[in-house]
Amino acid sequence: MSIRFDLTYTDIDACEFENRFDQLAKANQELMNKTGIGNDFLGWVDYPVKYDKEEFGRIKKAAQKIQNSCEALVVIGIGGSYLGSKAVISALTSPFFNEEPRAKRKAPKIYFAGQNISGKYLENLLALLKDQDVCVNVISKSGTTTEPAIAFRFFKRFLEEKYGKDGARERIFVTTDKAKGALKFMATEEGYETFVIADDIGGRYSVFTAVGLLPIATAGIDIEALMAGGKSAYEDYNEPKFEKNPCFQYALYRNELYNRGKKIEILVDYDPSLEYLAEWWKQLFGESDGKDGKGLFPASVHFSTDLHSMGQMIQDGPKNHFETVIVIDDDQSDIKVFRDEKNLEGLNYLTGWEIDAINEKAYMGTLLAHVDGDVPNGIIHLKKLDAFHIGKLIYFFEKACGLNGYLMGVNPFDQPGVEAYKKNMFALLHKPGYEALTAELEERL
Ligand code: PA5
């Protein structure tokens, strides 16, 4: 099994779920038949089987072109327009990807921009790339998001000054709506190569579209295998038998713990390469669940690092949380502890132990300690960390998130709450059209 969900270390007995099977089956049907709430955003459900093969081919060609002509690719986007690709690239490449020699990396360095409004970040990135050959993939579904629009203004000028308008055009790749938005308008006007985000796929569900695929392919990752993982998940997680469907099990487990009063779900990993997968997961569940005063607060910790910071709170703090642990069953490396003649730090008892095996003991020890501290632990076992399995895991979470929204009675595919800050920011920046709000907010500050 590529993904297995283990309920052993929760205080839930799987039999307790039986009275909720009908509800789960209904949610699954509404999702798969695209008849549930928010069904105008269910394009992601069958995307791994129905994706546009012509565009997929163009993505692979564009990735090759970027690989051949650039030392660095700057991916400009925010939220769902960058977290998925960052998550997959971080999970499947070396932790020191950008620092590795090109011959080993076999791909350009990948940088991200437009995911914040930090002048310091932007200035330093532009300075770093000054003497390098750069390509840009600007991604915005709406085509109007402020953060990436600001970053792109700088990188467009950067490329035009370096290569001229025609040269820059060869190095700019746009991923946006097929017809609307300022970015689409600009791409048409300037003649940039463009990839489309389908109308019925929201940002946080867009990893399998050009949004995720172009940066991922440019990093040298096998996107055919990633899609195959998504397709396999689409098929496997439609399995009606609860005991055979880990996605159903995960969706019900987190919903059940929520109903029992838990307020926070903490996603736990034991490898820094999963740090951004957790960031993507937080966005997925945070934007999907958090509505009408409902929802589990999605948090993440990276062990063993955070055992030395957050471990205390998880073990002994208020019991309002549970942990979902991602365990990768295959070893990532076979590096072993070696014997030291003097043994001054007393570590010789570990001679011959693989570092990964020590990490596994840290996981097992922590699991038992946290369970003893009354923190339920659900375990997601991922067989391997490769493109196929990451594709499968991404779809696993997307589907569980959709199911969970339906179980909670919220629309998991919109994000109306995100608009509030935007309106205030525009008003405070004196954007035309916001005059009344500007006056009201300035009065309050
Ligand atoms: O999941 C979402 O819809 C959001 O996080 C968006 O991805 C994010 O706000 C960026 O939007 P856009 O791609 O329109 O620039």
XYZ file of N, CA and C in Angstrom, residues 55 58 173-177 184 187-188 191-196:
48
model
N -1.341 20.611 -23.296
C -0.677 21.580 -22.428
C 0.429 20.909 -21.612
N 3.438 20.872 -23.590
C 4.035 22.219 -23.656
C 4.770 22.557 -22.369
N 7.341 33.142 -18.492
C 6.278 32.136 -18.669
C 5.167 32.496 -17.684
N 3.961 32.582 -18.224
C 2.839 33.065 -17.412
C 1.840 31.934 -17.184
N 1.409 31.757 -15.938
C 0.358 30.777 -15.640
C -0.803 31.548 -15.014
N -1.927 31.569 -15.724
C -3.054 32.389 -15.243
C -4.367 31.915 -15.866
N -5.394 32.684 -15.635
C -6.720 32.391 -16.178
C -6.692 32.412 -17.720
N -3.292 38.068 -17.524
C -3.657 37.516 -18.837
C -3.557 38.615 -19.900
N 0.045 39.293 -20.593
C 0.668 38.201 -21.351
C 0.312 38.286 -22.824
N -0.950 38.624 -23.111
C -1.387 38.752 -24.503
C -0.693 39.941 -25.154
N 3.017 39.091 -25.502
C 3.330 37.876 -26.249
C 4.070 36.806 -25.464
N 3.789 36.696 -24.163
C 4.440 35.673 -23.343
C 3.791 34.300 -23.543
N 4.593 33.237 -23.394
C 3.995 31.900 -23.420
C 3.126 31.736 -22.166
N 1.933 31.204 -22.379
C 0.956 31.179 -21.280
C 0.417 29.783 -21.031
N 0.256 29.465 -19.762
C -0.392 28.211 -19.347
C -1.641 28.570 -18.544
N -2.603 27.649 -18.591
C -3.927 28.006 -18.070
C -4.252 27.304 -16.749
